PDB file of C-alpha atoms in Angstrom:
ATOM      1  CA  UNK A   1      -0.108  -0.234  -0.002  1.00 53.00           C
ATOM      2  CA  UNK A   2       1.508   3.316  -0.802  1.00 70.00           C
ATOM      3  CA  UNK A   3      -0.555   6.830  -0.554  1.00 76.00           C
ATOM      4  CA  UNK A   4      -3.907   6.533   0.431  1.00 71.00           C
ATOM      5  CA  UNK A   5      -6.582   8.817   1.275  1.00 73.00           C
ATOM      6  CA  UNK A   6     -10.096   7.921   2.693  1.00 68.00           C
ATOM      7  CA  UNK A   7     -12.965   9.090   1.715  1.00 74.00           C
ATOM      8  CA  UNK A   8     -12.773  10.543  -1.520  1.00 79.00           C
ATOM      9  CA  UNK A   9     -15.823  10.717  -3.673  1.00 85.00           C
ATOM     10  CA  UNK A  10     -16.227   7.892  -6.672  1.00 86.00           C
ATOM     11  CA  UNK A  11     -13.411   6.098  -5.147  1.00 83.00           C
ATOM     12  CA  UNK A  12     -13.942   2.095  -4.510  1.00 84.00           C
ATOM     13  CA  UNK A  13     -12.026   1.309  -1.595  1.00 82.00           C
ATOM     14  CA  UNK A  14     -11.375  -2.472  -0.217  1.00 85.00           C
ATOM     15  CA  UNK A  15     -11.295  -3.535   3.361  1.00 86.00           C
ATOM     16  CA  UNK A  16      -7.508  -3.293   3.622  1.00 83.00           C
ATOM     17  CA  UNK A  17      -7.799   0.594   2.472  1.00 82.00           C
ATOM     18  CA  UNK A  18     -10.383   1.152   5.183  1.00 79.00           C
ATOM     19  CA  UNK A  19      -8.630  -0.690   7.719  1.00 83.00           C
ATOM     20  CA  UNK A  20      -5.930   2.104   7.161  1.00 81.00           C
ATOM     21  CA  UNK A  21      -8.515   4.457   8.271  1.00 77.00           C
ATOM     22  CA  UNK A  22      -9.408   2.622  11.370  1.00 75.00           C
ATOM     23  CA  UNK A  23      -5.599   2.671  12.317  1.00 78.00           C
ATOM     24  CA  UNK A  24      -5.985   6.412  12.825  1.00 79.00           C
ATOM     25  CA  UNK A  25      -7.654   5.582  16.307  1.00 81.00           C
ATOM     26  CA  UNK A  26      -6.402   4.011  19.419  1.00 87.00           C
ATOM     27  CA  UNK A  27      -7.756   0.659  20.602  1.00 90.00           C
ATOM     28  CA  UNK A  28     -10.629   1.024  22.959  1.00 91.00           C
ATOM     29  CA  UNK A  29     -14.306   1.298  23.611  1.00 94.00           C
ATOM     30  CA  UNK A  30     -15.841   4.540  22.413  1.00 88.00           C
ATOM     31  CA  UNK A  31     -17.509   5.781  25.805  1.00 89.00           C
ATOM     32  CA  UNK A  32     -17.530   4.878  29.384  1.00 89.00           C
ATOM     33  CA  UNK A  33     -21.012   3.695  29.219  1.00 92.00           C
ATOM     34  CA  UNK A  34     -20.451   1.347  26.382  1.00 95.00           C
ATOM     35  CA  UNK A  35     -19.757  -2.060  26.245  1.00 97.00           C
ATOM     36  CA  UNK A  36     -19.757  -2.720  30.268  1.00 97.00           C
ATOM     37  CA  UNK A  37     -19.759  -6.148  31.746  1.00 98.00           C
ATOM     38  CA  UNK A  38     -22.488  -6.958  34.575  1.00 97.00           C
ATOM     39  CA  UNK A  39     -23.468 -10.196  36.357  1.00 97.00           C
ATOM     40  CA  UNK A  40     -26.444 -12.014  34.560  1.00 96.00           C
ATOM     41  CA  UNK A  41     -28.155 -15.182  35.772  1.00 96.00           C
ATOM     42  CA  UNK A  42     -26.012 -18.041  37.237  1.00 97.00           C
ATOM     43  CA  UNK A  43     -22.689 -18.621  35.416  1.00 97.00           C
ATOM     44  CA  UNK A  44     -23.347 -15.697  32.901  1.00 98.00           C
ATOM     45  CA  UNK A  45     -22.357 -12.265  32.197  1.00 98.00           C
ATOM     46  CA  UNK A  46     -23.763  -9.659  30.085  1.00 98.00           C
ATOM     47  CA  UNK A  47     -21.852  -7.317  27.797  1.00 98.00           C
ATOM     48  CA  UNK A  48     -23.864  -4.214  26.883  1.00 97.00           C
ATOM     49  CA  UNK A  49     -24.285  -2.247  23.867  1.00 97.00           C
ATOM     50  CA  UNK A  50     -21.564  -0.178  22.220  1.00 96.00           C
ATOM     51  CA  UNK A  51     -18.698   0.337  19.874  1.00 95.00           C
ATOM     52  CA  UNK A  52     -14.982  -0.227  19.950  1.00 95.00           C
ATOM     53  CA  UNK A  53     -11.845   0.136  17.832  1.00 93.00           C
ATOM     54  CA  UNK A  54      -8.864  -2.280  17.566  1.00 94.00           C
ATOM     55  CA  UNK A  55      -5.848  -1.140  16.150  1.00 92.00           C
ATOM     56  CA  UNK A  56      -3.753  -4.161  15.590  1.00 91.00           C
ATOM     57  CA  UNK A  57      -0.707  -2.655  13.774  1.00 90.00           C
ATOM     58  CA  UNK A  58       0.613   0.773  12.734  1.00 89.00           C
ATOM     59  CA  UNK A  59      -1.479   1.170   9.674  1.00 88.00           C
ATOM     60  CA  UNK A  60      -4.501  -1.433  10.225  1.00 89.00           C
ATOM     61  CA  UNK A  61      -7.324  -1.549  12.245  1.00 90.00           C
ATOM     62  CA  UNK A  62     -11.092  -2.525  12.530  1.00 92.00           C
ATOM     63  CA  UNK A  63     -14.198  -1.120  14.387  1.00 92.00           C
ATOM     64  CA  UNK A  64     -16.752  -2.994  16.032  1.00 94.00           C
ATOM     65  CA  UNK A  65     -20.355  -2.449  17.106  1.00 95.00           C
ATOM     66  CA  UNK A  66     -22.452  -4.365  19.549  1.00 94.00           C
ATOM     67  CA  UNK A  67     -26.135  -3.154  19.239  1.00 95.00           C
ATOM     68  CA  UNK A  68     -27.824  -4.888  21.855  1.00 96.00           C
ATOM     69  CA  UNK A  69     -26.719  -6.508  25.157  1.00 96.00           C
ATOM     70  CA  UNK A  70     -24.819 -10.188  24.764  1.00 97.00           C
ATOM     71  CA  UNK A  71     -24.789 -12.857  27.023  1.00 98.00           C
ATOM     72  CA  UNK A  72     -21.796 -14.916  27.916  1.00 98.00           C
ATOM     73  CA  UNK A  73     -21.090 -18.241  29.540  1.00 98.00           C
ATOM     74  CA  UNK A  74     -18.484 -18.425  32.317  1.00 98.00           C
ATOM     75  CA  UNK A  75     -17.030 -22.116  32.685  1.00 97.00           C
ATOM     76  CA  UNK A  76     -17.898 -24.362  35.800  1.00 96.00           C
ATOM     77  CA  UNK A  77     -15.967 -23.234  38.604  1.00 96.00           C
ATOM     78  CA  UNK A  78     -13.202 -25.314  39.956  1.00 97.00           C
ATOM     79  CA  UNK A  79     -14.130 -27.161  43.439  1.00 97.00           C
ATOM     80  CA  UNK A  80     -11.182 -26.484  45.187  1.00 98.00           C
ATOM     81  CA  UNK A  81      -9.474 -22.925  43.913  1.00 98.00           C
ATOM     82  CA  UNK A  82     -10.534 -19.555  42.420  1.00 98.00           C
ATOM     83  CA  UNK A  83      -9.649 -18.466  39.135  1.00 98.00           C
ATOM     84  CA  UNK A  84      -9.952 -15.186  37.263  1.00 98.00           C
ATOM     85  CA  UNK A  85     -11.586 -14.916  33.659  1.00 98.00           C
ATOM     86  CA  UNK A  86     -11.364 -12.158  31.246  1.00 98.00           C
ATOM     87  CA  UNK A  87     -14.048 -10.434  28.936  1.00 98.00           C
ATOM     88  CA  UNK A  88     -12.238  -9.733  25.641  1.00 98.00           C
ATOM     89  CA  UNK A  89     -12.948  -8.081  22.274  1.00 98.00           C
ATOM     90  CA  UNK A  90     -11.065  -9.935  20.013  1.00 98.00           C
ATOM     91  CA  UNK A  91      -9.991  -9.415  16.614  1.00 97.00           C
ATOM     92  CA  UNK A  92      -9.025 -12.680  14.670  1.00 97.00           C
ATOM     93  CA  UNK A  93      -7.277 -12.573  11.109  1.00 94.00           C
ATOM     94  CA  UNK A  94      -7.606 -15.946  10.866  1.00 96.00           C
ATOM     95  CA  UNK A  95     -11.243 -16.011  11.295  1.00 96.00           C
ATOM     96  CA  UNK A  96     -11.895 -12.746   9.651  1.00 94.00           C
ATOM     97  CA  UNK A  97     -14.125 -11.262  12.420  1.00 95.00           C
ATOM     98  CA  UNK A  98     -14.292  -9.367  15.559  1.00 97.00           C
ATOM     99  CA  UNK A  99     -16.289 -11.088  18.519  1.00 98.00           C
ATOM    100  CA  UNK A 100     -17.029 -11.199  22.183  1.00 98.00           C
ATOM    101  CA  UNK A 101     -15.187 -14.112  24.234  1.00 98.00           C
ATOM    102  CA  UNK A 102     -14.519 -15.171  27.575  1.00 98.00           C
ATOM    103  CA  UNK A 103     -10.779 -16.168  28.119  1.00 98.00           C
ATOM    104  CA  UNK A 104     -10.758 -18.722  31.186  1.00 98.00           C
ATOM    105  CA  UNK A 105      -8.104 -18.374  33.426  1.00 98.00           C
ATOM    106  CA  UNK A 106      -6.241 -21.291  35.520  1.00 98.00           C
ATOM    107  CA  UNK A 107      -7.866 -22.147  38.832  1.00 98.00           C
ATOM    108  CA  UNK A 108      -5.009 -21.359  41.680  1.00 98.00           C
ATOM    109  CA  UNK A 109      -4.666 -20.672  45.267  1.00 98.00           C
ATOM    110  CA  UNK A 110      -3.760 -17.253  44.114  1.00 97.00           C
ATOM    111  CA  UNK A 111      -4.927 -16.749  40.422  1.00 98.00           C
ATOM    112  CA  UNK A 112      -4.077 -14.309  38.038  1.00 97.00           C
ATOM    113  CA  UNK A 113      -6.243 -13.183  34.943  1.00 98.00           C
ATOM    114  CA  UNK A 114      -4.879 -14.633  31.488  1.00 98.00           C
ATOM    115  CA  UNK A 115      -3.121 -12.061  29.433  1.00 97.00           C
ATOM    116  CA  UNK A 116      -4.476 -10.612  26.456  1.00 97.00           C
ATOM    117  CA  UNK A 117      -3.230 -11.583  23.153  1.00 97.00           C
ATOM    118  CA  UNK A 118      -1.706  -9.579  20.623  1.00 96.00           C
ATOM    119  CA  UNK A 119       0.177 -11.117  17.972  1.00 94.00           C
ATOM    120  CA  UNK A 120       0.213 -11.433  13.911  1.00 90.00           C
ATOM    121  CA  UNK A 121      -3.323 -13.295  13.924  1.00 95.00           C
ATOM    122  CA  UNK A 122      -4.909 -11.971  16.974  1.00 97.00           C
ATOM    123  CA  UNK A 123      -5.667  -8.729  18.797  1.00 96.00           C
ATOM    124  CA  UNK A 124      -7.792  -8.420  22.040  1.00 97.00           C
ATOM    125  CA  UNK A 125      -8.717  -5.777  24.234  1.00 97.00           C
ATOM    126  CA  UNK A 126      -9.838  -6.527  27.737  1.00 98.00           C
ATOM    127  CA  UNK A 127     -13.294  -5.122  28.881  1.00 98.00           C
ATOM    128  CA  UNK A 128     -13.359  -6.886  32.439  1.00 98.00           C
ATOM    129  CA  UNK A 129     -12.036  -9.746  34.735  1.00 98.00           C
ATOM    130  CA  UNK A 130     -14.552 -11.784  36.224  1.00 98.00           C
ATOM    131  CA  UNK A 131     -13.477 -13.484  39.600  1.00 98.00           C
ATOM    132  CA  UNK A 132     -14.667 -16.950  39.916  1.00 98.00           C
ATOM    133  CA  UNK A 133     -14.756 -18.116  43.320  1.00 97.00           C
ATOM    134  CA  UNK A 134     -14.051 -22.038  44.157  1.00 97.00           C
ATOM    135  CA  UNK A 135     -17.298 -23.936  43.834  1.00 97.00           C
ATOM    136  CA  UNK A 136     -19.234 -20.613  42.394  1.00 96.00           C
ATOM    137  CA  UNK A 137     -22.756 -21.309  40.903  1.00 96.00           C
ATOM    138  CA  UNK A 138     -23.208 -17.886  40.120  1.00 96.00           C
ATOM    139  CA  UNK A 139     -21.645 -14.662  39.229  1.00 96.00           C
ATOM    140  CA  UNK A 140     -22.358 -11.613  41.140  1.00 91.00           C
ATOM    141  CA  UNK A 141     -21.245  -7.811  40.277  1.00 88.00           C
ATOM    142  CA  UNK A 142     -18.895  -7.507  43.262  1.00 91.00           C
ATOM    143  CA  UNK A 143     -16.670 -10.116  41.385  1.00 95.00           C
ATOM    144  CA  UNK A 144     -16.307  -8.119  38.092  1.00 98.00           C
ATOM    145  CA  UNK A 145     -13.657  -5.417  37.522  1.00 97.00           C
ATOM    146  CA  UNK A 146     -14.295  -3.076  34.930  1.00 96.00           C
ATOM    147  CA  UNK A 147     -10.810  -2.686  32.412  1.00 97.00           C
ATOM    148  CA  UNK A 148     -12.308  -0.440  29.919  1.00 95.00           C
ATOM    149  CA  UNK A 149      -9.985   2.391  31.397  1.00 93.00           C
ATOM    150  CA  UNK A 150      -7.083   0.479  31.899  1.00 94.00           C
ATOM    151  CA  UNK A 151      -5.088   1.763  28.682  1.00 92.00           C
ATOM    152  CA  UNK A 152      -2.658  -1.203  29.143  1.00 93.00           C
ATOM    153  CA  UNK A 153      -5.409  -3.855  28.311  1.00 96.00           C
ATOM    154  CA  UNK A 154      -8.136  -1.609  26.916  1.00 93.00           C
ATOM    155  CA  UNK A 155      -8.630   2.278  27.044  1.00 81.00           C
ATOM    156  CA  UNK A 156     -11.259   4.837  25.622  1.00 75.00           C
ATOM    157  CA  UNK A 157     -10.508   6.019  22.081  1.00 59.00           C
TER     158      UNK A 157
END
């Protein structure tokens, strides 16, 4: 790709061209009231509506929009140890899509959250951490840590 401008009247653009425009934004959610994670029924969380940008290289990025709340399943709790899961927004180059996902942590006496992946094929931003207590049968709001303002793993655009 050489010099590009976007948008220009009467010019056809490819997805690669458009990704250059999205690279002009930093990664993160668009506003503090968007893509929030909250406890739902049982072992589920809900991600609210909103938009985000994922800048996965110096010259490429994608946008994401979730127009209605989406429920995500948290895996069954370990019987003996807690764990920390992460709710992420993931761009997969191999799958050619952006989607919400839960990254399940490892149960341990002193658990830590799984990292966000940022490599040539996958780019993630973290929306929240979910602390899953040993033997938990439901998720409560007090076990969710909002990470949308954490510029190391998410951030606002």
